[in-house]
Coordinates of C-alpha atoms and ligand atoms in Angstrom, one line a residue:
V30 CA -24.3 -8.6 44.5
K31 CA -23.3 -9.3 48.1
N32 CA -25.9 -11.9 48.8
D33 CA -24.9 -15.3 47.6
P34 CA -27.7 -17.8 47.8
N35 CA -25.4 -20.8 47.2
L36 CA -21.8 -21.7 47.1
N37 CA -21.4 -21.4 43.3
A38 CA -22.7 -17.9 43.4
L39 CA -20.2 -16.9 46.1
W40 CA -17.3 -18.6 44.2
C41 CA -18.2 -17.1 40.9
R42 CA -18.7 -13.7 42.4
A43 CA -15.2 -13.7 43.9
L44 CA -13.8 -14.7 40.5
A45 CA -15.8 -12.1 38.6
E46 CA -14.8 -9.4 41.1
E47 CA -11.1 -10.1 40.6
L48 CA -11.4 -10.1 36.9
Q49 CA -13.1 -6.7 37.0
R50 CA -10.5 -5.3 39.5
C51 CA -7.6 -6.7 37.5
G52 CA -8.7 -4.6 34.5
V53 CA -10.7 -7.0 32.3
H54 CA -12.6 -4.6 30.0
R55 CA -15.4 -6.6 28.5
V56 CA -16.9 -10.1 28.8
V57 CA -18.6 -12.2 26.1
L58 CA -21.0 -14.6 27.6
C59 CA -22.1 -17.8 25.8
P60 CA -25.1 -19.7 27.1
G61 CA -25.1 -23.0 29.0
S62 CA -26.2 -24.5 32.2
R63 CA -22.9 -25.6 33.7
N64 CA -21.5 -22.0 33.3
S65 CA -24.7 -20.3 34.4
P66 CA -23.3 -19.3 37.9
L67 CA -20.4 -17.7 36.0
L68 CA -22.8 -15.9 33.5
F69 CA -24.8 -14.3 36.3
A70 CA -21.8 -13.3 38.3
L71 CA -20.0 -11.8 35.3
Q72 CA -23.1 -10.0 34.1
A73 CA -23.5 -8.4 37.6
H74 CA -19.8 -7.3 37.8
F75 CA -19.6 -6.0 34.2
P76 CA -22.8 -4.0 33.9
D77 CA -23.0 -2.4 30.4
K78 CA -19.7 -4.3 29.5
W79 CA -21.1 -7.7 28.6
V80 CA -22.6 -9.2 25.5
S81 CA -24.2 -12.6 25.0
H82 CA -23.7 -14.8 21.9
I83 CA -24.7 -18.3 21.0
D84 CA -21.7 -19.3 18.9
E85 CA -18.5 -19.7 20.9
R86 CA -16.2 -19.6 17.9
S87 CA -17.5 -16.2 16.9
A88 CA -17.6 -15.1 20.6
G89 CA -13.8 -15.8 20.8
F90 CA -13.1 -13.6 17.8
L91 CA -15.6 -10.9 19.0
A92 CA -13.5 -10.7 22.2
L93 CA -10.4 -10.5 20.1
G94 CA -11.8 -7.5 18.3
M95 CA -12.6 -5.8 21.6
I96 CA -9.1 -6.4 22.8
K97 CA -7.6 -4.9 19.7
A98 CA -9.9 -1.9 19.9
S99 CA -9.3 -1.2 23.6
G100 CA -5.8 -2.6 24.2
L101 CA -7.2 -4.2 27.3
P102 CA -7.9 -7.9 28.3
C103 CA -11.4 -9.2 27.5
A104 CA -12.9 -12.5 28.6
V105 CA -15.1 -15.1 27.0
C106 CA -17.1 -17.5 29.2
V107 CA -18.4 -20.9 27.9
T108 CA -20.0 -24.0 29.2
S109 CA -18.4 -27.5 29.3
G110 CA -17.8 -29.9 26.4
S111 CA -17.4 -29.0 22.8
A112 CA -18.2 -25.4 23.6
V113 CA -14.7 -25.1 24.9
A114 CA -13.1 -26.5 21.8
Q115 CA -14.8 -23.8 19.7
L116 CA -12.4 -21.2 21.2
M117 CA -9.4 -22.8 19.6
P118 CA -9.2 -20.6 16.4
A119 CA -9.4 -17.3 18.3
L120 CA -7.0 -18.6 20.9
V121 CA -4.3 -19.5 18.4
E122 CA -4.6 -16.1 16.9
A123 CA -4.4 -14.4 20.3
D124 CA -1.4 -16.5 21.2
A125 CA 0.5 -15.6 18.0
A126 CA -0.5 -12.0 18.2
E127 CA 0.1 -11.8 22.0
L128 CA -3.4 -10.6 22.9
P129 CA -4.8 -11.0 26.4
L130 CA -7.8 -13.2 25.6
I131 CA -9.2 -14.6 28.9
I132 CA -11.0 -17.9 28.5
I133 CA -13.3 -19.0 31.3
S134 CA -14.7 -22.5 30.9
A135 CA -17.1 -24.2 33.2
D136 CA -16.5 -27.8 33.9
R137 CA -18.1 -30.8 35.6
P138 CA -16.7 -31.7 39.1
W139 CA -14.1 -34.5 39.4
E140 CA -16.6 -37.2 40.3
M141 CA -18.3 -36.8 36.8
Q142 CA -15.0 -37.0 34.9
H143 CA -13.8 -40.0 32.9
C144 CA -17.1 -41.9 33.4
G145 CA -19.2 -41.0 30.4
A146 CA -21.1 -38.2 32.1
P147 CA -22.9 -36.0 29.6
Q148 CA -21.2 -33.0 28.0
T149 CA -18.0 -33.9 29.8
M150 CA -14.6 -34.2 28.2
E151 CA -10.9 -33.6 29.2
Q152 CA -10.8 -29.8 29.5
R153 CA -7.9 -29.4 32.0
N154 CA -4.9 -27.9 30.2
I155 CA -6.6 -28.4 26.8
F156 CA -5.1 -25.1 25.6
A157 CA -1.7 -25.6 27.3
P158 CA 0.5 -24.9 24.2
F159 CA -1.2 -21.6 23.5
V160 CA -1.7 -19.9 26.9
R161 CA 0.6 -18.0 29.2
A162 CA -1.2 -19.4 32.3
S163 CA -3.7 -22.2 32.9
L164 CA -5.6 -21.9 36.1
M165 CA -7.2 -25.2 36.7
L166 CA -9.4 -24.6 39.7
G167 CA -10.8 -27.2 42.0
E168 CA -14.5 -27.4 43.1
P169 CA -15.8 -24.5 45.1
I170 CA -15.0 -24.6 48.9
A171 CA -16.6 -22.3 51.4
S172 CA -13.5 -21.5 53.3
D173 CA -11.4 -18.4 53.8
A174 CA -8.3 -20.1 52.6
A175 CA -9.8 -21.4 49.4
L176 CA -11.4 -18.0 48.6
R177 CA -8.2 -16.2 49.2
A178 CA -6.4 -18.6 47.0
L179 CA -9.0 -18.2 44.2
R180 CA -8.6 -14.4 44.3
S181 CA -4.9 -14.4 44.6
Q182 CA -4.3 -17.0 41.8
T183 CA -6.8 -15.2 39.5
C184 CA -4.8 -12.0 40.0
R185 CA -1.6 -13.8 39.3
A186 CA -2.9 -15.5 36.1
L187 CA -4.0 -12.1 34.8
T188 CA -0.6 -10.5 35.3
E189 CA 1.4 -13.3 33.8
R190 CA 3.3 -12.4 30.6
S191 CA 1.1 -10.7 28.1
G192 CA -1.1 -13.1 26.1
P193 CA -4.0 -15.4 26.5
I194 CA -4.9 -17.4 29.7
H195 CA -7.3 -20.2 30.4
M196 CA -9.3 -20.6 33.7
N197 CA -11.2 -23.9 34.1
V198 CA -13.9 -23.7 36.7
P199 CA -15.6 -27.0 37.8
L200 CA -19.0 -26.4 39.5
R201 CA -21.3 -28.8 41.3
D202 CA -25.1 -28.7 41.4
P203 CA -27.2 -26.8 42.4
L204 CA -26.0 -24.6 39.6
P205 CA -28.2 -21.5 39.3
P206 CA -28.0 -18.7 41.9
L207 CA -31.0 -20.1 43.9
P208 CA -31.0 -21.3 47.5
D209 CA -30.4 -25.0 47.7
K210 CA -33.3 -26.5 49.5
S211 CA -32.3 -30.1 49.0
P212 CA -32.1 -32.2 52.2
N213 CA -28.5 -33.0 51.7
N214 CA -27.4 -29.5 51.1
K215 CA -24.2 -29.1 53.1
W216 CA -23.5 -25.4 52.3
I217 CA -24.6 -23.0 55.1
K218 CA -22.7 -19.8 54.4
P219 CA -19.9 -19.8 57.1
T220 CA -18.7 -16.5 58.5
L221 CA -15.9 -15.7 56.1
A222 CA -13.3 -13.1 56.8
S223 CA -14.2 -10.0 54.8
D224 CA -11.1 -10.0 52.5
A225 CA -11.9 -13.6 51.4
D226 CA -15.5 -12.8 51.0
M227 CA -15.5 -9.3 49.5
G228 CA -11.8 -9.0 48.4
R229 CA -10.0 -5.7 48.9
D230 CA -11.8 -2.5 48.4
N231 CA -12.0 -2.2 44.6
V232 CA -8.3 -3.1 44.0
P233 CA -6.9 -6.5 42.9
F234 CA -6.6 -8.9 45.9
T235 CA -2.9 -9.3 45.2
H236 CA -0.7 -7.0 43.1
F237 CA 1.9 -8.9 41.1
S238 CA 4.7 -6.9 39.7
R239 CA 5.9 -8.0 36.3
G240 CA 9.5 -8.1 37.5
A241 CA 12.5 -6.0 36.5
H242 CA 14.1 -6.0 33.0
T243 CA 17.2 -7.9 32.5
A244 CA 20.4 -6.0 33.1
K245 CA 21.2 -3.5 30.3
Q246 CA 23.3 -5.2 27.6
Q247 CA 26.4 -3.7 26.1
L248 CA 25.7 -2.6 22.5
P249 CA 27.6 -4.7 19.9
P250 CA 30.5 -3.0 18.2
W251 CA 28.8 -3.0 14.8
V252 CA 26.1 -0.6 16.1
R253 CA 27.5 2.8 15.0
S254 CA 26.4 6.0 13.2
G255 CA 26.3 6.7 9.5
L256 CA 25.0 3.3 8.4
R257 CA 22.6 2.6 5.5
G258 CA 20.0 1.1 7.8
I259 CA 16.4 0.1 7.3
I260 CA 13.5 -0.6 9.7
V261 CA 10.8 -3.1 8.8
I262 CA 7.6 -3.5 10.8
G263 CA 5.2 -6.4 10.1
N264 CA 1.5 -6.5 10.8
G265 CA 0.6 -6.7 14.5
E266 CA -0.5 -4.8 17.5
Y267 CA 2.4 -2.6 18.5
A268 CA 0.4 0.4 19.8
H269 CA 1.9 0.1 23.2
H270 CA 5.4 0.4 21.7
Q271 CA 4.7 3.2 19.3
S272 CA 6.7 5.9 21.1
S273 CA 9.8 3.6 21.3
I274 CA 9.6 2.8 17.6
A275 CA 9.0 6.4 16.6
E276 CA 11.9 7.6 18.7
L277 CA 14.2 5.0 17.2
A278 CA 13.1 6.1 13.7
R279 CA 13.7 9.7 14.6
L280 CA 17.1 9.2 16.1
T281 CA 18.4 6.9 13.3
G282 CA 16.6 8.6 10.3
F283 CA 16.3 5.1 8.8
P284 CA 13.4 4.5 6.3
V285 CA 10.6 2.6 8.0
L286 CA 8.9 0.0 5.8
A287 CA 5.6 -0.3 7.7
D288 CA 3.0 -2.9 6.8
V289 CA -0.5 -1.7 6.5
A290 CA -1.7 -3.1 9.8
S291 CA 1.5 -2.5 11.7
T292 CA 0.0 0.4 13.8
Y293 CA 2.8 2.6 12.3
R294 CA 1.3 3.8 9.0
Q295 CA 0.2 7.1 10.6
P296 CA 1.1 10.6 9.4
A297 CA 2.6 11.4 12.9
M298 CA 5.3 8.7 12.5
P299 CA 8.6 9.6 10.8
Q300 CA 10.0 8.2 7.5
I301 CA 7.1 5.9 6.6
I302 CA 7.6 3.9 3.4
T303 CA 4.3 2.3 2.3
L304 CA 5.6 1.0 -1.0
G305 CA 8.4 -1.2 0.2
D306 CA 7.1 -4.0 -2.0
V307 CA 7.6 -1.7 -5.0
L308 CA 10.9 -0.2 -4.1
V309 CA 12.7 -3.5 -3.4
Q310 CA 11.7 -4.7 -6.9
G311 CA 12.7 -1.4 -8.5
L312 CA 15.1 1.3 -7.4
F313 CA 16.7 -0.7 -4.6
T314 CA 16.8 -4.2 -6.3
S315 CA 20.5 -4.4 -6.4
E316 CA 21.3 -2.1 -3.5
R317 CA 22.1 -3.5 0.0
A318 CA 21.6 -2.2 3.5
E319 CA 24.2 -2.2 6.2
L320 CA 21.9 -2.8 9.0
I321 CA 18.3 -4.2 9.3
I322 CA 16.0 -3.7 12.2
Q323 CA 13.0 -5.9 12.1
I324 CA 10.1 -5.1 14.4
G325 CA 7.6 -7.9 15.2
Q326 CA 6.5 -10.2 12.4
I327 CA 8.2 -10.4 9.1
P328 CA 6.7 -8.1 6.4
I329 CA 3.8 -9.5 4.5
A330 CA 5.1 -8.9 1.0
R331 CA 7.2 -11.8 -0.3
A332 CA 9.4 -9.5 -2.4
V333 CA 10.4 -7.6 0.8
Q334 CA 11.1 -10.8 2.6
D335 CA 13.3 -12.0 -0.3
W336 CA 15.2 -8.7 -0.6
L337 CA 15.9 -8.5 3.1
Q338 CA 17.5 -11.9 3.0
L339 CA 19.9 -10.8 0.2
N340 CA 21.4 -8.4 2.6
D341 CA 24.4 -9.9 4.3
C342 CA 24.5 -7.5 7.2
P343 CA 23.8 -7.3 10.9
W344 CA 20.1 -7.8 11.7
I345 CA 18.4 -6.7 14.9
S346 CA 15.1 -8.1 16.0
L347 CA 12.9 -6.0 18.2
S348 CA 10.0 -8.1 19.3
N349 CA 7.8 -9.5 21.9
A350 CA 8.2 -13.1 22.9
R351 CA 6.6 -14.8 19.9
H352 CA 8.0 -13.0 16.9
V353 CA 11.6 -13.4 17.7
D354 CA 13.1 -14.3 14.4
A355 CA 11.0 -16.2 11.8
L356 CA 13.7 -15.9 9.1
A357 CA 16.5 -17.0 11.6
R358 CA 18.6 -14.0 10.6
A359 CA 18.9 -12.0 13.7
W360 CA 22.3 -11.2 15.2
W361 CA 20.8 -9.5 18.2
H362 CA 17.5 -9.6 19.9
V363 CA 16.0 -6.8 22.1
S364 CA 12.6 -7.0 23.8
L365 CA 10.1 -4.4 22.4
S366 CA 9.2 -3.6 26.0
D367 CA 12.8 -2.5 26.8
H368 CA 12.4 1.2 26.0
A369 CA 15.7 2.2 27.6
Q370 CA 17.7 -0.3 25.4
I371 CA 15.9 0.8 22.3
I372 CA 16.7 4.4 22.9
A373 CA 20.3 3.5 23.7
L374 CA 20.4 1.7 20.3
G375 CA 18.9 4.8 18.6
N376 CA 21.5 7.1 20.1
A377 CA 24.4 4.9 19.0
L378 CA 23.0 4.6 15.5
K379 CA 22.3 8.3 14.9
S380 CA 22.3 9.5 12.3
G381 CA 22.3 7.0 9.5
D382 CA 23.4 7.6 5.9
S383 CA 21.4 10.7 4.9
A384 CA 21.7 10.3 1.1
W385 CA 20.4 6.7 1.3
Q386 CA 17.5 7.8 3.5
A387 CA 16.6 10.7 1.2
R388 CA 16.5 8.4 -1.8
W389 CA 14.0 6.0 -0.1
L390 CA 11.7 8.9 0.8
T391 CA 11.9 10.5 -2.6
A392 CA 11.1 7.2 -4.3
E393 CA 8.2 6.7 -1.9
N394 CA 6.8 10.1 -2.8
H395 CA 7.1 9.5 -6.5
G396 CA 5.5 6.1 -6.1
R397 CA 2.5 7.4 -4.2
A398 CA 2.0 10.1 -6.9
A399 CA 2.2 7.4 -9.6
L400 CA -0.4 5.3 -7.6
Q401 CA -2.8 8.3 -7.6
Q402 CA -2.3 9.0 -11.3
F403 CA -2.8 5.4 -12.3
A404 CA -6.1 4.9 -14.2
H405 CA -7.2 1.8 -12.2
P406 CA -9.6 -0.2 -14.3
W407 CA -12.6 -1.8 -12.3
G408 CA -11.2 -4.6 -10.4
E409 CA -9.9 -5.6 -6.9
H410 CA -7.3 -2.9 -6.6
R411 CA -9.8 -0.2 -7.7
A412 CA -12.4 -1.5 -5.1
V413 CA -9.9 -1.6 -2.3
A414 CA -8.4 1.8 -3.1
S415 CA -11.9 3.4 -3.3
A416 CA -13.0 1.8 0.0
L417 CA -9.8 2.8 1.8
N418 CA -9.9 6.4 0.6
Y419 CA -13.6 6.9 1.3
P420 CA -13.9 9.4 4.2
G421 CA -16.0 8.7 7.2
F422 CA -14.9 5.2 8.4
S423 CA -13.3 5.4 11.9
F424 CA -11.3 2.1 11.5
V425 CA -10.6 -0.6 8.9
H426 CA -10.3 -4.3 9.4
L427 CA -8.7 -6.3 6.6
A428 CA -9.3 -10.0 5.8
S429 CA -6.4 -12.3 5.2
S430 CA -5.9 -13.4 1.6
M431 CA -5.8 -10.6 -1.1
A432 CA -7.7 -7.8 0.8
I433 CA -4.7 -7.1 3.1
R434 CA -2.2 -7.5 0.2
Y435 CA -4.0 -5.0 -2.0
A436 CA -4.4 -2.7 1.0
N437 CA -0.7 -3.0 1.8
V438 CA 0.0 -1.3 -1.6
Q439 CA -2.9 1.1 -1.7
A440 CA -3.2 2.4 1.9
P441 CA -1.6 5.8 2.6
A442 CA -0.4 6.8 6.0
H443 CA -3.6 7.7 7.8
P444 CA -4.5 8.5 11.4
R445 CA -7.2 5.9 11.7
R446 CA -6.3 2.4 12.9
V447 CA -6.0 -0.5 10.5
F448 CA -6.5 -4.0 11.9
A449 CA -6.0 -7.6 10.6
N450 CA -5.8 -11.0 12.2
R451 CA -2.2 -11.8 11.1
G452 CA -1.1 -13.9 14.0
V453 CA -1.7 -17.1 12.2
N454 CA -3.2 -15.6 9.0
G455 CA -6.6 -17.3 9.2
I456 CA -9.5 -16.3 7.0
D457 CA -11.8 -17.4 9.9
G458 CA -13.4 -15.1 12.4
T459 CA -13.0 -12.0 10.2
I460 CA -16.6 -10.8 10.6
A461 CA -16.7 -11.5 14.3
T462 CA -13.4 -9.7 14.9
F463 CA -14.7 -6.7 13.0
L464 CA -17.9 -6.7 15.0
G465 CA -15.8 -6.7 18.2
L466 CA -13.9 -3.7 17.0
A467 CA -17.2 -2.0 15.9
A468 CA -18.8 -2.7 19.3
L469 CA -16.3 -0.3 20.8
S470 CA -16.6 2.4 18.1
A471 CA -19.5 4.8 17.7
A472 CA -18.5 5.8 14.2
P473 CA -18.9 3.6 11.1
G474 CA -16.3 0.9 10.5
L475 CA -15.1 -0.8 7.3
V476 CA -14.2 -4.4 6.7
I477 CA -12.8 -5.5 3.3
I478 CA -13.2 -9.2 2.8
G479 CA -13.1 -12.0 0.2
D480 CA -16.1 -14.2 -0.6
V481 CA -14.7 -17.4 0.9
A482 CA -13.8 -15.6 4.2
L483 CA -17.3 -14.1 4.4
L484 CA -19.0 -17.5 3.7
H485 CA -16.7 -19.0 6.4
D486 CA -18.0 -16.6 9.1
L487 CA -21.6 -15.9 8.1
S488 CA -22.9 -17.1 11.5
A489 CA -21.1 -14.2 13.1
L490 CA -23.5 -11.8 11.5
K491 CA -26.0 -12.9 14.2
L492 CA -23.8 -11.0 16.6
R493 CA -24.7 -7.7 15.1
D494 CA -25.5 -5.1 17.7
P495 CA -28.1 -2.7 16.2
H496 CA -25.8 0.2 16.9
V497 CA -23.0 -1.1 14.7
R498 CA -22.6 1.0 11.6
G499 CA -20.5 0.7 8.5
A500 CA -19.7 -1.4 5.5
V501 CA -18.7 -5.0 4.7
V502 CA -17.0 -4.5 1.3
L503 CA -17.1 -7.9 -0.3
L504 CA -14.6 -8.6 -3.0
N505 CA -16.5 -11.3 -4.9
N506 CA -14.3 -13.1 -7.3
G507 CA -16.2 -16.4 -6.9
G508 CA -13.6 -18.3 -4.8
G509 CA -10.2 -18.0 -3.4
G510 CA -8.5 -15.6 -5.8
I511 CA -5.2 -15.6 -4.0
F512 CA -4.4 -19.0 -5.4
D513 CA -4.6 -17.7 -9.0
F514 CA -1.2 -16.0 -8.1
L515 CA 0.4 -19.3 -7.2
P516 CA 1.8 -22.1 -9.4
V517 CA -1.0 -24.4 -8.2
H518 CA -3.4 -22.7 -10.5
N519 CA -2.3 -24.9 -13.4
V520 CA -2.9 -28.3 -11.7
P521 CA -6.0 -30.4 -12.7
Y522 CA -9.0 -30.1 -10.2
Y523 CA -7.5 -26.7 -9.0
E524 CA -10.9 -24.9 -9.3
T525 CA -12.7 -27.5 -7.2
L526 CA -10.0 -28.4 -4.7
V527 CA -8.1 -25.2 -4.1
R528 CA -9.9 -22.2 -5.5
T529 CA -13.3 -23.6 -4.4
N530 CA -15.3 -21.8 -7.0
H531 CA -18.9 -21.0 -6.1
T532 CA -21.9 -19.0 -7.3
H533 CA -23.4 -18.1 -3.9
D534 CA -26.1 -15.5 -4.0
F535 CA -25.1 -12.8 -1.5
A536 CA -28.3 -10.9 -2.0
R537 CA -30.1 -13.7 -0.2
T538 CA -27.5 -13.6 2.6
A539 CA -28.2 -9.9 3.1
T540 CA -31.9 -10.6 3.2
A541 CA -31.5 -13.5 5.7
W542 CA -29.4 -11.3 8.0
D543 CA -31.6 -8.2 7.4
M544 CA -28.8 -6.1 6.0
A545 CA -28.9 -3.2 3.5
Y546 CA -27.4 -4.7 0.3
H547 CA -25.7 -3.1 -2.7
R548 CA -24.4 -5.0 -5.7
V549 CA -21.8 -2.9 -7.6
S550 CA -19.9 -3.5 -10.8
D551 CA -18.2 -0.2 -11.3
D552 CA -16.5 2.5 -9.2
A553 CA -19.4 4.9 -9.3
G554 CA -21.7 2.3 -7.9
L555 CA -19.2 1.5 -5.2
L556 CA -18.8 5.1 -4.2
S557 CA -22.5 5.6 -3.9
A558 CA -22.9 2.5 -1.8
L559 CA -20.0 3.6 0.5
N560 CA -21.8 6.9 0.8
A561 CA -25.0 5.1 1.9
S562 CA -23.1 3.1 4.5
V563 CA -21.4 6.1 6.0
T564 CA -24.5 8.3 6.2
G565 CA -27.1 5.7 6.9
S566 CA -27.7 3.3 9.8
G567 CA -26.7 -0.3 10.4
L568 CA -24.2 -2.4 8.5
H569 CA -24.3 -2.5 4.7
L570 CA -23.2 -5.4 2.6
I571 CA -21.5 -4.0 -0.6
E572 CA -20.9 -6.8 -3.0
C573 CA -18.2 -5.9 -5.6
V574 CA -18.8 -8.0 -8.6
L575 CA -15.3 -8.9 -10.0
S576 CA -14.0 -11.0 -12.8
A577 CA -11.9 -13.9 -11.8
D578 CA -10.0 -13.6 -15.1
N579 CA -8.0 -10.4 -14.9
A580 CA -7.0 -9.8 -11.2
V581 CA -3.5 -11.3 -11.7
E582 CA -2.8 -9.3 -14.8
Q583 CA -4.2 -6.1 -13.3
H584 CA -2.0 -6.5 -10.3
R585 CA 1.1 -7.0 -12.5
Q586 CA 0.4 -4.0 -14.6
L587 CA 0.0 -1.8 -11.5
M588 CA 3.2 -3.0 -10.0
A589 CA 5.1 -2.5 -13.2
H590 CA 3.8 1.1 -13.4
L591 CA 4.8 1.8 -9.8
I592 CA 8.2 0.2 -10.2
R593 CA 8.9 2.4 -13.3
N594 CA 7.9 5.6 -11.5
A595 CA 9.0 5.1 -7.9
R596 CA 12.5 6.5 -8.3
Ligands
LIG613 C1 -9.1 -20.8 8.6 C2 -8.4 -20.9 7.3 N1 -8.7 -21.9 6.4 C3 -8.1 -21.9 5.2 C4 -7.1 -21.0 4.9 C5 -6.4 -21.1 3.6 N2 -6.8 -20.0 2.7 C6 -6.0 -18.9 2.5 S1 -6.7 -17.8 1.5 C7 -8.0 -18.8 1.2 C8 -9.1 -18.3 0.2 C9 -9.7 -17.0 0.6 O1 -10.6 -16.6 -0.4 P1 -11.3 -15.3 -0.3 O2 -11.7 -15.0 1.1 O3 -12.5 -15.3 -1.3 O4 -10.3 -14.2 -0.7 P2 -9.4 -14.0 -2.0 O5 -8.4 -15.1 -2.1 O6 -10.3 -14.1 -3.2 O7 -8.8 -12.7 -1.9 C10 -7.9 -19.9 1.9 C11 -9.0 -21.0 1.9 C12 -6.8 -20.0 5.9 N3 -5.9 -19.1 5.7 N4 -7.5 -20.0 7.0

């Protein structure tokens, strides 16, 4: 990769080298002519760590899945024009969830801007509200100073605050990495100093330190031991902060209401409450906490949100930059990265009211026993419970809408990771994100998804790598079932305008995408299809045929049973 036949190849090599040396884990490459110098350079610097895909929207979500699976930054490279705009859905999710999605867009040079040149639009700062850094490069220049600046600024952008970044890279013809034989070719490779040409030896060109934490704050006077406290954790990627959170829980003894995709519902974590939704509507309805610690996003269950707000007590928000305080309740805010401050907090709060803590844990145990004993009829809860409890899947991805809500009740604490795109709660990109997660996992994966979300992202199935194994469990209730739970279901034209009822034939979808297909309408059928997907090869589409008529009633009956028994 040292020989650069033309200036674009040199420029893009320097860029790709710094991305690799700064720790970018995978690259997703979308085809185009303007970005072809970037494609070749990235492919050369990420051998075995690149994948090519035609649809930029899915490519963005694929990279997002890879970031979630690895905990590392991943990049997506696109050509100029509308291709760039296709990355917006994955980007807004990455922004809200604070995930390091690195967008690299090729652009036309300045002389082709604002004059009607083909495939050219305003790309500079197009993503400004959603990125932590926008590196808007100029056209390549074969000079030491420019190459050093390219390397240094790339390093800086990659070490800005955690979250997505955008690099816009204008390139002039001749584009491909071929020698330029045209008579007016001005580029003859000058003798460049080796650090500008080759960078430093396998380390980032410039190391940027993230800066020291703010001075330690004095704890407020209301932080004291013996309190009836509670910790709530919303869905999100908190794996980097798990030891701080677990230590805080251990020190305080507070019950931890952990959402299904909060990275905390793991048996190794202390005091997990999975049935917070049930307990706040039952045993604890009229009881109040003396201190609330909210970690990350607000909890998904509306009942938990409502109950929390009834508590007129101090509220601490432990969060990263984005999820500071959605309910505007916090008295005090501490950064989730500030391990020392979190431990100081835990030490000052230890130990909470032990009788209160014991009652939450006992009610949780009774509730889980009642959940297991409940004779679930065939329906959405039954399908989700069977899929979640089926052994052999190495990770689970949950679609927004009802899949994650049913799973929030059904999922026990389990060592495997549970993911969901809950930054902005989109139903888009669910399959592509799942395939990004699956690309980094040798064992079978499971995605549970509604029919509308699957129809929304069918083109992502093209992404399928032949090694991907697992199951797409489709909850087919013929439209957006979540809306049946809302008052809107009584309004005329509801079924056409909101629920968007359909009779799509998913068997034909499976044939078109060459997937093994199972159509199941009872639990035995589902279990045998799950078995086939865990033991067989490839990705299986398991369509659960569900009635649109009884989901709301079944959910209410289950919740009533759990509320009665979780005491
Ligand atoms: C990108 C996007 N578009 C629209 C919505 C609004 N929305 C929320 S749920 C939903 C219906 C989902 O239906 P389905 O995937 O079948 O799941 P179900 O509601 O039946 O569980 C829609 C359209 C959204 N969240 N995201």
